[in-house]
Short mmCIF file of C-alpha atoms in Angstrom, two decimals:
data_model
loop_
_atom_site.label_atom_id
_atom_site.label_comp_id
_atom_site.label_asym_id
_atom_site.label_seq_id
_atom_site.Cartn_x
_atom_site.Cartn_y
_atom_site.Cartn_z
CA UNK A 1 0.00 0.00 0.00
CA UNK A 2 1.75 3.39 -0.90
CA UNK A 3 1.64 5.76 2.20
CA UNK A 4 4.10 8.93 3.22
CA UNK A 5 4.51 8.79 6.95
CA UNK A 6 5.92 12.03 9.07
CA UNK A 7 7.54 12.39 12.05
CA UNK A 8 7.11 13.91 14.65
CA UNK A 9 2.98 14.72 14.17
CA UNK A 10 3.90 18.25 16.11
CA UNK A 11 7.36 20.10 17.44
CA UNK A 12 8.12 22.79 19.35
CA UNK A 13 11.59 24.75 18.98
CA UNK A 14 13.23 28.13 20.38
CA UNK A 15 13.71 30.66 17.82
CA UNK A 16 17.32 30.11 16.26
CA UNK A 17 17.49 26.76 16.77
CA UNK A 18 17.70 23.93 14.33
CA UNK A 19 15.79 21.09 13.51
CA UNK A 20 14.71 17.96 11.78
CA UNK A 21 11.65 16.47 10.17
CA UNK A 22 11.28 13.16 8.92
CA UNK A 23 9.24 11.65 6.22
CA UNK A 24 9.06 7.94 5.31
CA UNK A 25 7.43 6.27 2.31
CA UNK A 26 6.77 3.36 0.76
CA UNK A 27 4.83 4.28 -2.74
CA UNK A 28 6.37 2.32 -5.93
CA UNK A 29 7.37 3.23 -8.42
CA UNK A 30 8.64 6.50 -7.31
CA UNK A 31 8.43 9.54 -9.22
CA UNK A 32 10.08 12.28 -7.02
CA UNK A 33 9.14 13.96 -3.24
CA UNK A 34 8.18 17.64 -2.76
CA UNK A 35 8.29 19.41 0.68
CA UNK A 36 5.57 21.66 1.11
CA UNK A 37 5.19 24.76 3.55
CA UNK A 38 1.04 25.48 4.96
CA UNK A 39 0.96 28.42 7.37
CA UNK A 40 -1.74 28.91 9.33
CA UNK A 41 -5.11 29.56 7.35
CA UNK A 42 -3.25 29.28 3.76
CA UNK A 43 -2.55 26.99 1.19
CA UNK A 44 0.91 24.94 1.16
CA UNK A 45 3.60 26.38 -0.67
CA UNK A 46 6.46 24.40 -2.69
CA UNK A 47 9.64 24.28 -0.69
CA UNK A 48 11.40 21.36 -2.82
CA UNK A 49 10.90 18.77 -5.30
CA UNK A 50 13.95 15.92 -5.06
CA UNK A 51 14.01 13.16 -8.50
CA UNK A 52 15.60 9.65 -7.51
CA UNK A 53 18.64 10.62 -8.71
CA UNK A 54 18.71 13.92 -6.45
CA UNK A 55 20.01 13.02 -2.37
CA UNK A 56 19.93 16.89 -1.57
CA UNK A 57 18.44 20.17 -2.10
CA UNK A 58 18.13 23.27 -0.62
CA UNK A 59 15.65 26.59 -0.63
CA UNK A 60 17.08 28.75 1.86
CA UNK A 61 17.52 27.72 5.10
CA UNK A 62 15.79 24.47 4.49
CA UNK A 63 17.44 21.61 2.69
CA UNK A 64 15.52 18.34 2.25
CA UNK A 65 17.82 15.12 1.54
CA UNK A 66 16.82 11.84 -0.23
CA UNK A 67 17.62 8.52 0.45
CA UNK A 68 15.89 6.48 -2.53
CA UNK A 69 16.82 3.24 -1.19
CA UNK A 70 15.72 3.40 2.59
CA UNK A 71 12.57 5.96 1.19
CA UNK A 72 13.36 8.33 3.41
CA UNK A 73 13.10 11.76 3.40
CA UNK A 74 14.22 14.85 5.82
CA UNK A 75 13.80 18.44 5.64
CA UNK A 76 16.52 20.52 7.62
CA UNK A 77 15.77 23.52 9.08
CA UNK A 78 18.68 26.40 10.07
CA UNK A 79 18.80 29.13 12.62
CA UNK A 80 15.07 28.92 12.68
CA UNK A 81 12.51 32.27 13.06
CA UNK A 82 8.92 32.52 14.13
CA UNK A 83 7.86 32.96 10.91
CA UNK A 84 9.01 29.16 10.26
CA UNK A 85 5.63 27.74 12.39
CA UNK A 86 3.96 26.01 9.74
CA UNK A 87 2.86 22.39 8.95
CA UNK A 88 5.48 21.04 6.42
CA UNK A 89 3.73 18.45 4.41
CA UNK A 90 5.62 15.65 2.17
CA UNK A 91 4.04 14.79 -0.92
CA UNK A 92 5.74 11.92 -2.71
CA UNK A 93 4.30 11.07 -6.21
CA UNK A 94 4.39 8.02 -7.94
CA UNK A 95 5.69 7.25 -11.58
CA UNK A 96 3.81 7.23 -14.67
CA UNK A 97 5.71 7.92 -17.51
CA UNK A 98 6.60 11.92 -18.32
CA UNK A 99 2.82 12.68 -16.86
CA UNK A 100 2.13 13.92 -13.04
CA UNK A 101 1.21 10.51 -11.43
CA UNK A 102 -0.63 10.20 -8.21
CA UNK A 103 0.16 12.24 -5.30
CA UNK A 104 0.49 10.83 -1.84
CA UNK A 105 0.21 13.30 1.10
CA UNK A 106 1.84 13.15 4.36
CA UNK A 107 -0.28 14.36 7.34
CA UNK A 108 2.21 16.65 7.80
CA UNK A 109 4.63 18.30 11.02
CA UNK A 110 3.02 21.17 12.69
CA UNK A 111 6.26 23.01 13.49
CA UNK A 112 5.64 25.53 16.46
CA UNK A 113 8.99 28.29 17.01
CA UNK A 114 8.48 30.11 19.96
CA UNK A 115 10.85 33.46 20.76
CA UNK B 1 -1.25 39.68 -9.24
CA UNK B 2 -2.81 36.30 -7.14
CA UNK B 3 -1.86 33.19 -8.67
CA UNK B 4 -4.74 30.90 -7.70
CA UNK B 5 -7.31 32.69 -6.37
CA UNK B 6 -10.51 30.94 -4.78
CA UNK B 7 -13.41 32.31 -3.83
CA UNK B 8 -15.19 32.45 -1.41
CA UNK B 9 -12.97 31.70 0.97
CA UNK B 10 -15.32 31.26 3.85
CA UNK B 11 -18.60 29.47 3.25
CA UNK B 12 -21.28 28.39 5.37
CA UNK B 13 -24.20 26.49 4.57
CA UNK B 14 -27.02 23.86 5.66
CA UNK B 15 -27.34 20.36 4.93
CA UNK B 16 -29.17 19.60 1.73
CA UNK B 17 -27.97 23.38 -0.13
CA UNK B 18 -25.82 23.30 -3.45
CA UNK B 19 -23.22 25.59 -3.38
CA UNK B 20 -20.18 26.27 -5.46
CA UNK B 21 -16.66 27.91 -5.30
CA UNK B 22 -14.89 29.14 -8.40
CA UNK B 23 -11.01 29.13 -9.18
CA UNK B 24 -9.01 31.08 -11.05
CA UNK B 25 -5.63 30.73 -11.80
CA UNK B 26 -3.38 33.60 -13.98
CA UNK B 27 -0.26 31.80 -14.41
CA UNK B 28 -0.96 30.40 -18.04
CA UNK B 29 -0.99 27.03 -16.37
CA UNK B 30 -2.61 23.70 -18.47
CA UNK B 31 -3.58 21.51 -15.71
CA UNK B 32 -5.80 22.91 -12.65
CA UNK B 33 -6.71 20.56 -9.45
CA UNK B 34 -9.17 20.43 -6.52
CA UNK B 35 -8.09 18.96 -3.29
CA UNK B 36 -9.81 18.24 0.27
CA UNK B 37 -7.86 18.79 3.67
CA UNK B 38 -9.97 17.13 6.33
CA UNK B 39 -9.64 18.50 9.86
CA UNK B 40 -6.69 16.13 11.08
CA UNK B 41 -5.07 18.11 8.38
CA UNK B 42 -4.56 15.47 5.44
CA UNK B 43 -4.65 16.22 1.95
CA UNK B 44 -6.87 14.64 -0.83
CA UNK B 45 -7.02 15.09 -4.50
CA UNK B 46 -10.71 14.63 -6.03
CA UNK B 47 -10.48 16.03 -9.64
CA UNK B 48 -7.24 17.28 -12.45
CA UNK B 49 -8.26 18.89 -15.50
CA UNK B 50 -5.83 19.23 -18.18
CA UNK B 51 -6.59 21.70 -20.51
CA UNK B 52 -10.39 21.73 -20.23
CA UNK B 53 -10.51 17.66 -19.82
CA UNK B 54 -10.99 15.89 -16.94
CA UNK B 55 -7.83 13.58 -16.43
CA UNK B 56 -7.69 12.31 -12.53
CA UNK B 57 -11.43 12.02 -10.53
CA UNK B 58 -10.67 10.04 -7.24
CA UNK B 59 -13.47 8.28 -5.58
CA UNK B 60 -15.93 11.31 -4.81
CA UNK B 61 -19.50 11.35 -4.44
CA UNK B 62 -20.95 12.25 -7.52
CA UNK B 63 -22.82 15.42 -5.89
CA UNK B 64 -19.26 17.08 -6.65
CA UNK B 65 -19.45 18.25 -10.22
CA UNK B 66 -16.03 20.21 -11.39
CA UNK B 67 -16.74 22.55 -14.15
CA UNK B 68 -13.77 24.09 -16.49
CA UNK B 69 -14.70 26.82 -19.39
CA UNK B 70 -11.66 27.10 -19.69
CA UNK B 71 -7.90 26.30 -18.64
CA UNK B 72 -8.03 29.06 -16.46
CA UNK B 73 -11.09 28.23 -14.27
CA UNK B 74 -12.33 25.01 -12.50
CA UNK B 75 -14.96 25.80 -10.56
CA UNK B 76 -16.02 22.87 -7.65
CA UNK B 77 -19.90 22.75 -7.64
CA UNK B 78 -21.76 20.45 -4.75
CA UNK B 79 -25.03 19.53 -4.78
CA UNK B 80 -27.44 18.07 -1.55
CA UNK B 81 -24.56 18.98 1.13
CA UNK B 82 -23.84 16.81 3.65
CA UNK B 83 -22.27 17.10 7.02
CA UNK B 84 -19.24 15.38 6.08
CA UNK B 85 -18.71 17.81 3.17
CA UNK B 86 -17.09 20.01 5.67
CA UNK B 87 -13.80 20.97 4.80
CA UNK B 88 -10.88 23.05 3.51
CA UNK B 89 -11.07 22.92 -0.22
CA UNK B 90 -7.99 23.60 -1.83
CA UNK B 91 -8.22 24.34 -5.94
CA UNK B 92 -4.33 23.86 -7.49
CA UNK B 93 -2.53 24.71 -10.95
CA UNK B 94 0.49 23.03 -12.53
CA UNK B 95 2.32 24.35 -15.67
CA UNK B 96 1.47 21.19 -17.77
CA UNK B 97 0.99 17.18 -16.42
CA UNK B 98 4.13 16.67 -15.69
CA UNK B 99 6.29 14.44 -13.26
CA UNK B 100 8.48 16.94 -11.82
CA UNK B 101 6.09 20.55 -11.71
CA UNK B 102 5.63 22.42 -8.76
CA UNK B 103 1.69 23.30 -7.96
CA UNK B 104 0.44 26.19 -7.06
CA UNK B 105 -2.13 26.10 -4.75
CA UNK B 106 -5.03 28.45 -3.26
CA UNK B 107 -5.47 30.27 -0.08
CA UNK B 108 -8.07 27.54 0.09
CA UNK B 109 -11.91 27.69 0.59
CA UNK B 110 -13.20 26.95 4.05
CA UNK B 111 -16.68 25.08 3.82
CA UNK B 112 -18.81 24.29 6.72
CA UNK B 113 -22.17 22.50 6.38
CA UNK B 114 -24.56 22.82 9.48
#
């Protein structure tokens, strides 16, 4: 059965810190995984889209890494800020050819920075 | 200058109504989506229209009718509400069906049925 799995469901950090989030999947045939961004009230916004053949990638002070052969996924964040509270949401979609196959959602991390 | 703008954004209705919500998106996009984000937060596509034609339609009731006049619109009509229709409904634009696009999504429409 293809499913994303996240981890940890919620997280709360100081302001300036670093962090962590984890995303596991296990759809097949795999297309490529995209980290998305929801704030509060909005729709998600693209942070990263990672092919198989891509382990790393960064936007900023986030960089996601890919490990096709475990299926694992992680998004970094650096020197964090409050505007960084969000859900981050991994998307993972499966292959089909040169057309947009299925997408599977994550539930998502609801990432809390307090000052 | 929105990308993918929804409207209306807040909506709130009784069992049994039929109500729509309309999406734009300016972007010159080819393929436009509808998603569902039930309260624990998880994200659902129902319907992808590439260019005008209906491409992906997940398992949804048939009371959800997506309309596109053209690649720029699909607008999400619902007929005979139901209580479990309540959601965030997210429409979505992609520059063509492709594997490796980014989409664009709304500010999302919030729909509660009472």
């Amino acid at each position: 059965k293809n499913q994303v799995e996240q981890s940890p469901q919620s997280l709360i950090i100081l302001e300036g810190k670093n962090c962590t989030l984890q995303c596991n999947y296990t759809v097949s045939p795999f297309s490529n995984l995209r980290w998305y961004k929801q704030d509060t009230g909005r729709g998600p916004v693209s942070l990263t889209i990672m092919t198989f053949s891509e382990n790393t990638k960064s936007n900023g002070r986030y960089t996601a890494t890919l490990d096709a052969d475990t299926k694992q996924s992680s998004l970094h964040i650096t020197a964090s800020q409050l505007s960084d509270s969000a859900s981050y949401i991994c998307v993972v979609s499966a292959y089909r050819g040169s057309t947009l196959g299925r997408l599977y959602f994550g539930r998502g991390t609801q990432l809390t920075v307090w000052p | 200058d929105t990308a993918v703008s929804q409207t209306p954004k807040y909506l709130v209705t009784q069992m049994g109504n039929d109500k729509s919500i309309k999406c734009e998106q300016n972007l010159g996009h080819d393929t436009m989506y509808w998603y569902k984000q039930d309260s624990k937060k998880f994200l659902k596509i129902m319907f992808s229209y590439n260019n005008k034609e209906l491409i992906i339609n997940e398992t949804v009731p048939n009371r959800f009718s997506p309309k596109s006049p053209d690649k720029a619109h699909l607008n999400l009509h619902i007929n005979s509400l139901e209580l479990g229709d309540s959601a965030v409904y997210f429409c979505a634009s992609s520059p063509r069906v492709r594997s490796g696009n980014t989409i664009y999504f709304g500010e999302g429409s919030w729909l509660t049925v009472v």
